[in-house]
Amino acid sequence: MSDHRTYKKVEVVGSSRTGIEDAINNALAECAKSIRNLDWFEVVETRGHIENGKVGHYQVTLKVGFRISDS
């Protein structure tokens, strides 16, 4: 049997009022609730929302990769 794996990736957006790292962790925590075999992520976009001239919250778009079962 080969060591090659097959992966699928989805794109999600996480947000946080406290920072980019929290936005990433929030997105991954939600993915972990419904996707098995999570393996990697890639940050593809970072942006935020402005409230009264200050950062209201951070938004991070991630591509999240996971192994397809039995792969």
mmCIF file of C-alpha atoms in Angstrom:
data_model
loop_
_atom_site.group_PDB
_atom_site.id
_atom_site.type_symbol
_atom_site.label_atom_id
_atom_site.label_comp_id
_atom_site.label_asym_id
_atom_site.label_seq_id
_atom_site.Cartn_x
_atom_site.Cartn_y
_atom_site.Cartn_z
ATOM 1 C CA MET A 1 0.000 0.000 0.000
ATOM 2 C CA SER A 2 1.251 3.466 -0.886
ATOM 3 C CA ASP A 3 1.896 6.279 1.589
ATOM 4 C CA HIS A 4 0.166 8.760 -0.708
ATOM 5 C CA ARG A 5 -2.891 10.468 0.737
ATOM 6 C CA THR A 6 -5.843 12.221 -0.841
ATOM 7 C CA TYR A 7 -6.994 15.524 0.615
ATOM 8 C CA LYS A 8 -9.910 17.865 0.234
ATOM 9 C CA LYS A 9 -9.894 21.531 1.180
ATOM 10 C CA VAL A 10 -12.580 23.971 2.186
ATOM 11 C CA GLU A 11 -12.485 27.723 2.620
ATOM 12 C CA VAL A 12 -13.752 29.271 5.853
ATOM 13 C CA VAL A 13 -13.676 32.686 7.509
ATOM 14 C CA GLY A 14 -12.984 33.054 11.217
ATOM 15 C CA SER A 15 -13.431 36.235 13.222
ATOM 16 C CA SER A 16 -12.428 37.612 16.590
ATOM 17 C CA ARG A 17 -12.567 40.899 18.466
ATOM 18 C CA THR A 18 -9.164 40.234 20.066
ATOM 19 C CA GLY A 19 -6.785 39.288 17.249
ATOM 20 C CA ILE A 20 -5.820 37.378 14.142
ATOM 21 C CA GLU A 21 -4.606 34.300 16.025
ATOM 22 C CA ASP A 22 -7.948 34.024 17.824
ATOM 23 C CA ALA A 23 -9.769 34.370 14.495
ATOM 24 C CA ILE A 24 -7.740 31.438 13.128
ATOM 25 C CA ASN A 25 -8.395 29.341 16.228
ATOM 26 C CA ASN A 26 -12.123 30.143 16.132
ATOM 27 C CA ALA A 27 -12.355 29.005 12.498
ATOM 28 C CA LEU A 28 -10.437 25.786 13.185
ATOM 29 C CA ALA A 29 -12.524 25.010 16.270
ATOM 30 C CA GLU A 30 -15.719 25.280 14.222
ATOM 31 C CA CYS A 31 -14.273 23.099 11.449
ATOM 32 C CA ALA A 32 -13.282 20.455 13.989
ATOM 33 C CA LYS A 33 -16.935 20.108 15.020
ATOM 34 C CA SER A 34 -17.959 18.699 11.646
ATOM 35 C CA ILE A 35 -14.821 17.734 9.685
ATOM 36 C CA ARG A 36 -12.636 14.751 10.559
ATOM 37 C CA ASN A 37 -8.961 14.282 9.750
ATOM 38 C CA LEU A 38 -8.015 17.980 9.716
ATOM 39 C CA ASP A 39 -4.369 18.240 8.674
ATOM 40 C CA TRP A 40 -3.367 21.760 7.658
ATOM 41 C CA PHE A 41 -4.492 25.312 7.036
ATOM 42 C CA GLU A 42 -3.367 28.233 4.908
ATOM 43 C CA VAL A 43 -4.193 31.877 5.625
ATOM 44 C CA VAL A 44 -5.278 33.374 2.294
ATOM 45 C CA GLU A 45 -6.716 36.712 3.402
ATOM 46 C CA THR A 46 -6.684 38.936 6.444
ATOM 47 C CA ARG A 47 -9.081 41.824 6.903
ATOM 48 C CA GLY A 48 -11.080 43.535 9.597
ATOM 49 C CA HIS A 49 -14.115 45.580 10.444
ATOM 50 C CA ILE A 50 -13.808 49.169 11.657
ATOM 51 C CA GLU A 51 -16.023 50.552 14.417
ATOM 52 C CA ASN A 52 -15.685 54.195 15.504
ATOM 53 C CA GLY A 53 -12.245 54.491 13.926
ATOM 54 C CA LYS A 54 -10.863 51.382 15.667
ATOM 55 C CA VAL A 55 -10.652 47.678 14.942
ATOM 56 C CA GLY A 56 -14.058 46.180 15.649
ATOM 57 C CA HIS A 57 -13.029 42.643 14.791
ATOM 58 C CA TYR A 58 -10.510 40.733 12.724
ATOM 59 C CA GLN A 59 -11.448 38.366 9.912
ATOM 60 C CA VAL A 60 -9.170 35.682 8.498
ATOM 61 C CA THR A 61 -9.955 33.543 5.468
ATOM 62 C CA LEU A 62 -8.443 30.065 5.672
ATOM 63 C CA LYS A 63 -8.129 27.135 3.319
ATOM 64 C CA VAL A 64 -8.370 24.069 5.554
ATOM 65 C CA GLY A 65 -7.163 20.693 4.312
ATOM 66 C CA PHE A 66 -8.292 17.320 5.562
ATOM 67 C CA ARG A 67 -7.613 13.706 4.631
ATOM 68 C CA ILE A 68 -10.384 11.861 2.889
ATOM 69 C CA SER A 69 -11.358 8.795 4.948
ATOM 70 C CA ASP A 70 -9.475 5.600 4.118
ATOM 71 C CA SER A 71 -6.942 7.606 2.136
#
